[in-house]
């Protein structure tokens, strides 16, 4: 069979609807119980045959993204090549749609998309489960970018259980151009929670609200243990939360390790009004309206065979 000319895969960014944190483990990671939801902002990765691994990046804030072997998509291709013993290369063309350094998993989505795209390009025959294991080696959020939708993450956040969610939720995102370092946010949490012995657990009421598809009920249970740590490092995030308070938003929280703040709207009409109000308040660099859940990493264009 001839090799495909190129493979185009799309993977979503994510928000965290809940994030419960336990005391740091010996490996430096914190045990988590988190609820991820994939949202309608995407990373596109086109994989083209090449002798070596290389990468180019365009799209949203592309200038901030490394194009060398430190890029997570590059590392994904290298890991897959090592795991399968292939000597094939790939050129990865990444088009960014997820805000960078916002805690929305854009880099993780690149890695998930690169894994799936290279898997198809190189015809490795790996099972989706095996791709999931490689994804977890690349980063705690990478497995979720493969599966998408809504899921509970435990362990480092990488052990996923799909969650039932009815309907579609509308979110307003307040973005900040200046990123927050995830390790620093966890360190701030450590300082704020010395000797914590709590076992992280997601409130069953949140899972129930998702099953019901009820944004009003879901709003009551959005929860992020890292929010005080993120606000400690970035006090301006409190102004963003305060601005959402003055709008019809049902609730607003820092998403994951921040600095993105997400607010739940009752529906698309409210969302536009909320976004306008937060933009007018001048507290965010950009506001966006998105919906969730969104699909996980998937093939966009059919694989085109080269002429036989
Ligand atoms: O796995 P990932 O590269 O996304 O994690 C980045 C950093 O965030 C880790 O090195 C660690 O400092 C922190 N982290 C953590 N506990 C987690 C996930 C991430 O402490 N469950």
CSV table of C-alpha atoms and ligand atoms in Angstrom, one decimal:
chain,number,residue,atom,x,y,z
A,1,UNK,CA,0.0,0.0,0.0
A,2,UNK,CA,1.4,3.5,-0.9
A,3,UNK,CA,2.0,6.0,1.9
A,4,UNK,CA,-0.6,8.8,2.4
A,5,UNK,CA,0.6,12.2,0.9
A,6,UNK,CA,-0.5,14.0,4.2
A,7,UNK,CA,-2.6,13.5,7.2
A,8,UNK,CA,-4.6,16.3,8.8
A,9,UNK,CA,-5.7,15.9,12.4
A,10,UNK,CA,-7.6,18.3,14.6
A,11,UNK,CA,-7.5,18.3,18.4
A,12,UNK,CA,-9.4,20.5,20.9
A,13,UNK,CA,-8.4,22.8,23.8
A,14,UNK,CA,-9.9,22.2,27.2
A,15,UNK,CA,-11.2,23.9,30.3
A,16,UNK,CA,-11.4,22.4,33.8
A,17,UNK,CA,-14.9,22.5,35.3
A,18,UNK,CA,-13.5,21.2,38.6
A,19,UNK,CA,-9.9,20.7,39.9
A,20,UNK,CA,-9.3,19.2,43.3
A,21,UNK,CA,-5.7,18.9,44.4
A,22,UNK,CA,-4.0,16.6,46.9
A,23,UNK,CA,-0.5,16.9,48.5
A,24,UNK,CA,2.5,16.6,46.2
A,25,UNK,CA,3.8,13.1,45.5
A,26,UNK,CA,7.4,12.0,45.5
A,27,UNK,CA,7.6,12.3,41.7
A,28,UNK,CA,6.7,16.0,42.0
A,29,UNK,CA,3.2,15.6,40.7
A,30,UNK,CA,0.0,16.3,42.7
A,31,UNK,CA,-2.8,13.8,42.8
A,32,UNK,CA,-5.8,15.4,41.1
A,33,UNK,CA,-9.5,14.8,40.6
A,34,UNK,CA,-10.5,17.0,37.7
A,35,UNK,CA,-13.3,17.4,35.2
A,36,UNK,CA,-12.1,18.3,31.7
A,37,UNK,CA,-14.4,19.6,29.0
A,38,UNK,CA,-13.1,19.9,25.4
A,39,UNK,CA,-14.2,23.2,23.8
A,40,UNK,CA,-14.6,24.5,20.3
A,41,UNK,CA,-11.1,25.9,19.9
A,42,UNK,CA,-8.8,23.7,17.9
A,43,UNK,CA,-5.2,22.9,17.0
A,44,UNK,CA,-4.7,21.6,13.4
A,45,UNK,CA,-1.7,19.4,12.7
A,46,UNK,CA,-0.8,18.3,9.1
A,47,UNK,CA,1.8,15.5,9.0
A,48,UNK,CA,3.7,15.2,5.7
A,49,UNK,CA,6.3,12.5,4.8
A,50,UNK,CA,9.9,13.6,5.3
A,51,UNK,CA,13.3,12.1,6.1
A,52,UNK,CA,13.7,13.7,9.5
A,53,UNK,CA,11.3,15.2,12.1
A,54,UNK,CA,10.7,19.0,11.5
A,55,UNK,CA,8.0,21.4,12.5
A,56,UNK,CA,6.5,24.7,11.5
A,57,UNK,CA,3.9,26.8,13.4
A,58,UNK,CA,1.3,29.3,12.2
A,59,UNK,CA,-1.9,30.8,13.7
A,60,UNK,CA,-2.7,32.3,17.1
A,61,UNK,CA,0.4,33.6,18.9
A,62,UNK,CA,2.6,31.3,16.8
A,63,UNK,CA,5.6,33.5,17.6
A,64,UNK,CA,5.6,32.3,21.2
A,65,UNK,CA,5.8,28.7,20.2
A,66,UNK,CA,9.2,26.8,19.8
A,67,UNK,CA,9.7,25.1,16.5
A,68,UNK,CA,12.6,22.9,17.7
A,69,UNK,CA,12.8,19.5,19.4
A,70,UNK,CA,11.5,21.1,22.6
A,71,UNK,CA,8.0,21.5,21.0
A,72,UNK,CA,5.6,18.9,22.5
A,73,UNK,CA,4.4,17.9,19.0
A,74,UNK,CA,7.9,17.2,17.9
A,75,UNK,CA,8.5,15.2,21.0
A,76,UNK,CA,5.3,13.2,20.3
A,77,UNK,CA,6.5,12.3,16.8
A,78,UNK,CA,9.9,11.2,18.3
A,79,UNK,CA,8.3,9.2,21.0
A,80,UNK,CA,6.1,7.4,18.5
A,81,UNK,CA,9.0,6.7,16.2
A,82,UNK,CA,11.0,5.3,19.1
A,83,UNK,CA,8.1,3.2,20.4
A,84,UNK,CA,7.4,1.7,17.0
A,85,UNK,CA,11.0,1.4,15.8
A,86,UNK,CA,10.3,3.3,12.6
A,87,UNK,CA,13.0,5.2,10.8
A,88,UNK,CA,10.5,7.4,9.0
A,89,UNK,CA,10.5,11.2,9.5
A,90,UNK,CA,7.7,13.8,9.3
A,91,UNK,CA,7.1,17.4,8.7
A,92,UNK,CA,4.5,18.7,11.1
A,93,UNK,CA,2.6,21.8,10.1
A,94,UNK,CA,0.8,23.1,13.3
A,95,UNK,CA,-1.9,25.8,13.0
A,96,UNK,CA,-2.8,27.1,16.5
A,97,UNK,CA,-6.3,28.0,17.4
A,98,UNK,CA,-6.1,27.5,21.2
A,99,UNK,CA,-4.6,30.4,23.2
A,100,UNK,CA,-1.0,29.7,24.2
A,101,UNK,CA,0.0,29.6,27.9
A,102,UNK,CA,-3.6,30.0,29.0
A,103,UNK,CA,-3.9,26.6,30.7
A,104,UNK,CA,-6.2,25.5,27.9
A,105,UNK,CA,-4.0,22.6,26.8
A,106,UNK,CA,-3.0,23.9,23.4
A,107,UNK,CA,0.5,22.3,23.5
A,108,UNK,CA,-1.1,19.1,24.7
A,109,UNK,CA,-3.6,19.2,21.8
A,110,UNK,CA,-0.6,19.6,19.4
A,111,UNK,CA,1.0,16.5,20.9
A,112,UNK,CA,-2.2,14.5,20.7
A,113,UNK,CA,-2.8,15.5,17.1
A,114,UNK,CA,0.8,14.8,16.2
A,115,UNK,CA,0.6,11.3,17.8
A,116,UNK,CA,-2.5,10.4,15.8
A,117,UNK,CA,-1.3,12.1,12.6
A,118,UNK,CA,2.1,10.3,12.6
A,119,UNK,CA,0.4,7.0,13.6
A,120,UNK,CA,-1.7,7.3,10.5
A,121,UNK,CA,1.1,8.6,8.2
A,122,UNK,CA,3.5,5.8,9.3
A,123,UNK,CA,0.7,3.2,9.5
A,124,UNK,CA,2.1,1.9,12.8
A,125,UNK,CA,-1.1,-0.1,13.6
A,126,UNK,CA,-1.0,1.0,17.3
A,127,UNK,CA,-4.3,0.6,19.2
A,128,UNK,CA,-5.9,3.8,20.4
A,129,UNK,CA,-5.1,2.6,24.0
A,130,UNK,CA,-1.4,2.4,23.2
A,131,UNK,CA,-1.5,5.9,21.8
A,132,UNK,CA,-3.1,6.9,25.1
A,133,UNK,CA,-0.2,5.5,27.0
A,134,UNK,CA,2.3,7.4,24.9
A,135,UNK,CA,0.2,10.5,25.3
A,136,UNK,CA,0.5,10.2,29.2
A,137,UNK,CA,4.3,10.0,28.9
A,138,UNK,CA,4.2,13.4,27.1
A,139,UNK,CA,2.2,15.3,29.7
A,140,UNK,CA,-0.6,14.9,32.1
A,141,UNK,CA,-3.2,16.7,29.8
A,142,UNK,CA,-2.3,14.9,26.5
A,143,UNK,CA,-4.5,11.8,27.0
A,144,UNK,CA,-7.5,14.1,27.4
A,145,UNK,CA,-6.8,15.9,24.1
A,146,UNK,CA,-7.0,12.5,22.4
A,147,UNK,CA,-10.3,11.6,23.9
A,148,UNK,CA,-12.0,15.0,24.1
A,149,UNK,CA,-15.7,15.4,25.2
A,150,UNK,CA,-16.1,15.5,29.0
A,151,UNK,CA,-14.0,13.3,31.3
A,152,UNK,CA,-12.9,12.9,34.8
A,153,UNK,CA,-9.1,12.8,35.2
A,154,UNK,CA,-7.5,11.2,38.3
A,155,UNK,CA,-3.9,10.4,39.1
A,156,UNK,CA,-1.8,13.2,37.6
A,157,UNK,CA,-5.0,14.0,35.6
A,158,UNK,CA,-4.1,11.5,33.0
A,159,UNK,CA,-6.2,8.5,34.1
A,160,UNK,CA,-9.4,9.3,32.3
A,161,UNK,CA,-13.0,8.1,32.8
A,162,UNK,CA,-15.5,9.4,30.2
A,163,UNK,CA,-18.3,11.5,31.8
A,164,UNK,CA,-21.9,11.8,30.6
A,165,UNK,CA,-22.8,15.3,29.6
A,166,UNK,CA,-26.2,16.1,28.0
A,167,UNK,CA,-26.4,19.0,25.5
A,168,UNK,CA,-24.1,21.8,24.9
A,169,UNK,CA,-22.7,24.4,27.3
A,170,UNK,CA,-21.8,27.9,26.3
A,171,UNK,CA,-18.7,29.4,27.9
A,172,UNK,CA,-17.1,32.9,27.8
A,173,UNK,CA,-13.4,32.9,28.1
A,174,UNK,CA,-11.4,35.8,29.4
A,175,UNK,CA,-7.8,35.5,28.1
A,176,UNK,CA,-4.6,36.9,29.2
A,177,UNK,CA,-1.6,37.3,27.0
A,178,UNK,CA,0.8,36.7,29.8
A,179,UNK,CA,1.0,33.1,30.8
A,180,UNK,CA,1.1,31.5,34.2
A,181,UNK,CA,3.6,28.7,34.9
A,182,UNK,CA,1.8,25.5,35.9
A,183,UNK,CA,4.6,24.3,38.2
A,184,UNK,CA,4.6,27.7,39.9
A,185,UNK,CA,0.9,27.6,40.5
A,186,UNK,CA,1.2,24.2,42.1
A,187,UNK,CA,4.1,25.5,44.2
A,188,UNK,CA,1.9,28.4,45.4
A,189,UNK,CA,-0.8,25.8,46.2
A,190,UNK,CA,1.8,23.9,48.3
A,191,UNK,CA,2.6,27.0,50.2
A,192,UNK,CA,-1.0,27.8,50.9
A,193,UNK,CA,-1.9,24.2,51.9
A,194,UNK,CA,0.9,22.9,54.1
A,195,UNK,CA,0.3,19.4,55.5
A,196,UNK,CA,-2.9,19.0,53.4
A,197,UNK,CA,-4.1,15.4,53.6
A,198,UNK,CA,-7.3,15.8,51.7
A,199,UNK,CA,-8.0,13.1,49.1
A,200,UNK,CA,-9.1,15.0,45.9
A,201,UNK,CA,-12.6,14.1,44.9
A,202,UNK,CA,-15.0,15.6,42.4
A,203,UNK,CA,-18.4,16.6,43.9
A,204,UNK,CA,-21.0,14.1,42.6
A,205,UNK,CA,-23.4,17.0,42.3
A,206,UNK,CA,-21.3,18.4,39.5
A,207,UNK,CA,-21.4,15.1,37.6
A,208,UNK,CA,-25.2,15.1,38.1
A,209,UNK,CA,-25.5,18.6,36.7
A,210,UNK,CA,-23.6,17.5,33.6
A,211,UNK,CA,-25.9,14.5,33.1
A,212,UNK,CA,-28.9,16.8,33.4
A,213,UNK,CA,-27.4,19.3,31.0
A,214,UNK,CA,-28.4,22.0,33.4
A,215,UNK,CA,-26.1,25.1,33.2
A,216,UNK,CA,-27.7,26.7,36.3
A,217,UNK,CA,-27.0,23.6,38.4
A,218,UNK,CA,-23.5,23.2,36.9
A,219,UNK,CA,-22.7,26.8,37.7
A,220,UNK,CA,-23.3,26.1,41.4
A,221,UNK,CA,-20.6,23.4,41.4
A,222,UNK,CA,-17.7,24.8,39.3
A,223,UNK,CA,-14.7,24.5,41.6
A,224,UNK,CA,-11.0,25.0,41.3
A,225,UNK,CA,-8.6,24.4,44.2
A,226,UNK,CA,-5.8,26.2,42.3
A,227,UNK,CA,-7.8,29.4,42.0
A,228,UNK,CA,-6.4,31.1,45.2
A,229,UNK,CA,-2.8,30.1,44.1
A,230,UNK,CA,-3.4,31.5,40.6
A,231,UNK,CA,-4.8,34.8,42.1
A,232,UNK,CA,-1.9,35.0,44.5
A,233,UNK,CA,0.5,35.0,41.6
A,234,UNK,CA,-1.8,37.1,39.4
A,235,UNK,CA,-3.9,39.4,41.6
A,236,UNK,CA,-5.4,40.9,38.4
A,237,UNK,CA,-7.4,37.7,37.9
A,238,UNK,CA,-9.6,38.8,40.8
A,239,UNK,CA,-10.6,41.8,38.7
A,240,UNK,CA,-11.6,39.5,35.8
A,241,UNK,CA,-13.8,37.4,38.2
A,242,UNK,CA,-15.3,40.6,39.6
A,243,UNK,CA,-16.1,41.8,36.1
A,244,UNK,CA,-18.0,38.6,35.3
A,245,UNK,CA,-19.9,39.1,38.6
A,246,UNK,CA,-21.4,42.2,37.1
A,247,UNK,CA,-22.8,40.3,34.1
A,248,UNK,CA,-25.5,37.6,33.6
A,249,UNK,CA,-22.7,34.9,33.8
A,250,UNK,CA,-24.0,32.1,36.0
A,251,UNK,CA,-20.5,31.6,37.6
A,252,UNK,CA,-16.9,32.2,36.7
A,253,UNK,CA,-13.7,30.4,37.8
A,254,UNK,CA,-10.0,30.3,36.8
A,255,UNK,CA,-9.6,27.3,34.5
A,256,UNK,CA,-7.0,24.8,35.6
A,257,UNK,CA,-3.7,26.6,36.5
A,258,UNK,CA,-4.9,29.7,34.7
A,259,UNK,CA,-4.7,32.5,33.7
A,260,UNK,CA,-7.7,31.8,31.5
A,261,UNK,CA,-11.0,32.6,33.4
A,262,UNK,CA,-14.1,30.8,32.2
A,263,UNK,CA,-17.7,31.9,32.8
A,264,UNK,CA,-20.7,29.7,32.2
A,265,UNK,CA,-23.6,31.4,30.2
A,266,UNK,CA,-27.2,30.3,30.3
A,267,UNK,CA,-27.1,30.3,26.4
A,268,UNK,CA,-25.5,31.9,23.3
A,269,UNK,CA,-27.5,35.2,23.7
A,270,UNK,CA,-26.3,35.7,27.2
A,271,UNK,CA,-22.8,34.7,26.2
A,272,UNK,CA,-22.5,37.5,23.7
A,273,UNK,CA,-23.7,40.0,26.2
A,274,UNK,CA,-21.3,38.7,28.9
A,275,UNK,CA,-18.4,38.9,26.5
A,276,UNK,CA,-19.2,42.4,25.5
A,277,UNK,CA,-19.4,43.5,29.1
A,278,UNK,CA,-16.1,42.0,30.1
A,279,UNK,CA,-14.4,43.4,27.0
A,280,UNK,CA,-15.8,46.9,27.9
A,281,UNK,CA,-14.5,46.5,31.5
A,282,UNK,CA,-11.0,46.3,30.0
A,283,UNK,CA,-9.8,43.5,32.4
A,284,UNK,CA,-9.0,40.9,29.8
A,285,UNK,CA,-6.7,40.9,26.7
A,286,UNK,CA,-9.4,39.1,24.7
A,287,UNK,CA,-12.8,37.4,25.3
A,288,UNK,CA,-14.1,34.5,23.3
A,289,UNK,CA,-17.3,32.5,23.3
A,290,UNK,CA,-16.9,28.8,22.9
A,291,UNK,CA,-19.1,25.7,23.4
A,292,UNK,CA,-18.4,22.3,24.9
A,293,UNK,CA,-18.1,19.4,24.8
A,294,UNK,CA,-16.1,19.1,21.6
A,295,UNK,CA,-14.7,16.0,19.9
A,296,UNK,CA,-11.2,14.7,20.7
A,297,UNK,CA,-8.3,14.3,18.2
A,298,UNK,CA,-9.7,13.2,14.8
A,299,UNK,CA,-8.9,12.9,11.2
A,300,UNK,CA,-10.1,16.0,9.2
A,301,UNK,CA,-9.3,15.1,5.6
A,302,UNK,CA,-9.5,11.6,4.3
A,303,UNK,CA,-6.0,10.1,3.7
A,304,UNK,CA,-5.1,10.7,0.1
A,305,UNK,CA,-3.1,7.9,-1.4
A,306,UNK,CA,-0.2,8.9,-3.8
A,307,UNK,CA,-0.7,7.7,-7.3
A,308,UNK,CA,0.1,3.9,-7.4
B,1,LIG,O1,2.6,16.9,32.9
B,1,LIG,P1,2.8,18.4,32.6
B,1,LIG,O2,4.0,18.7,31.8
B,1,LIG,O3,1.5,19.0,32.0
B,1,LIG,O4,2.9,19.1,34.1
B,1,LIG,C1,3.6,20.3,34.2
B,1,LIG,C2,4.0,20.5,35.6
B,1,LIG,O5,2.9,20.8,36.4
B,1,LIG,C3,4.6,19.4,36.4
B,1,LIG,O6,6.0,19.3,36.2
B,1,LIG,C4,4.3,19.7,37.8
B,1,LIG,O7,5.2,20.6,38.4
B,1,LIG,C5,2.9,20.3,37.7
B,1,LIG,N1,1.8,19.3,37.9
B,1,LIG,C6,1.6,18.8,39.1
B,1,LIG,N2,0.6,17.9,39.3
B,1,LIG,C7,-0.1,17.4,38.3
B,1,LIG,C8,0.1,17.9,37.0
B,1,LIG,C9,1.1,18.9,36.8
B,1,LIG,O8,2.3,19.2,40.1
B,1,LIG,N3,-1.1,16.5,38.5
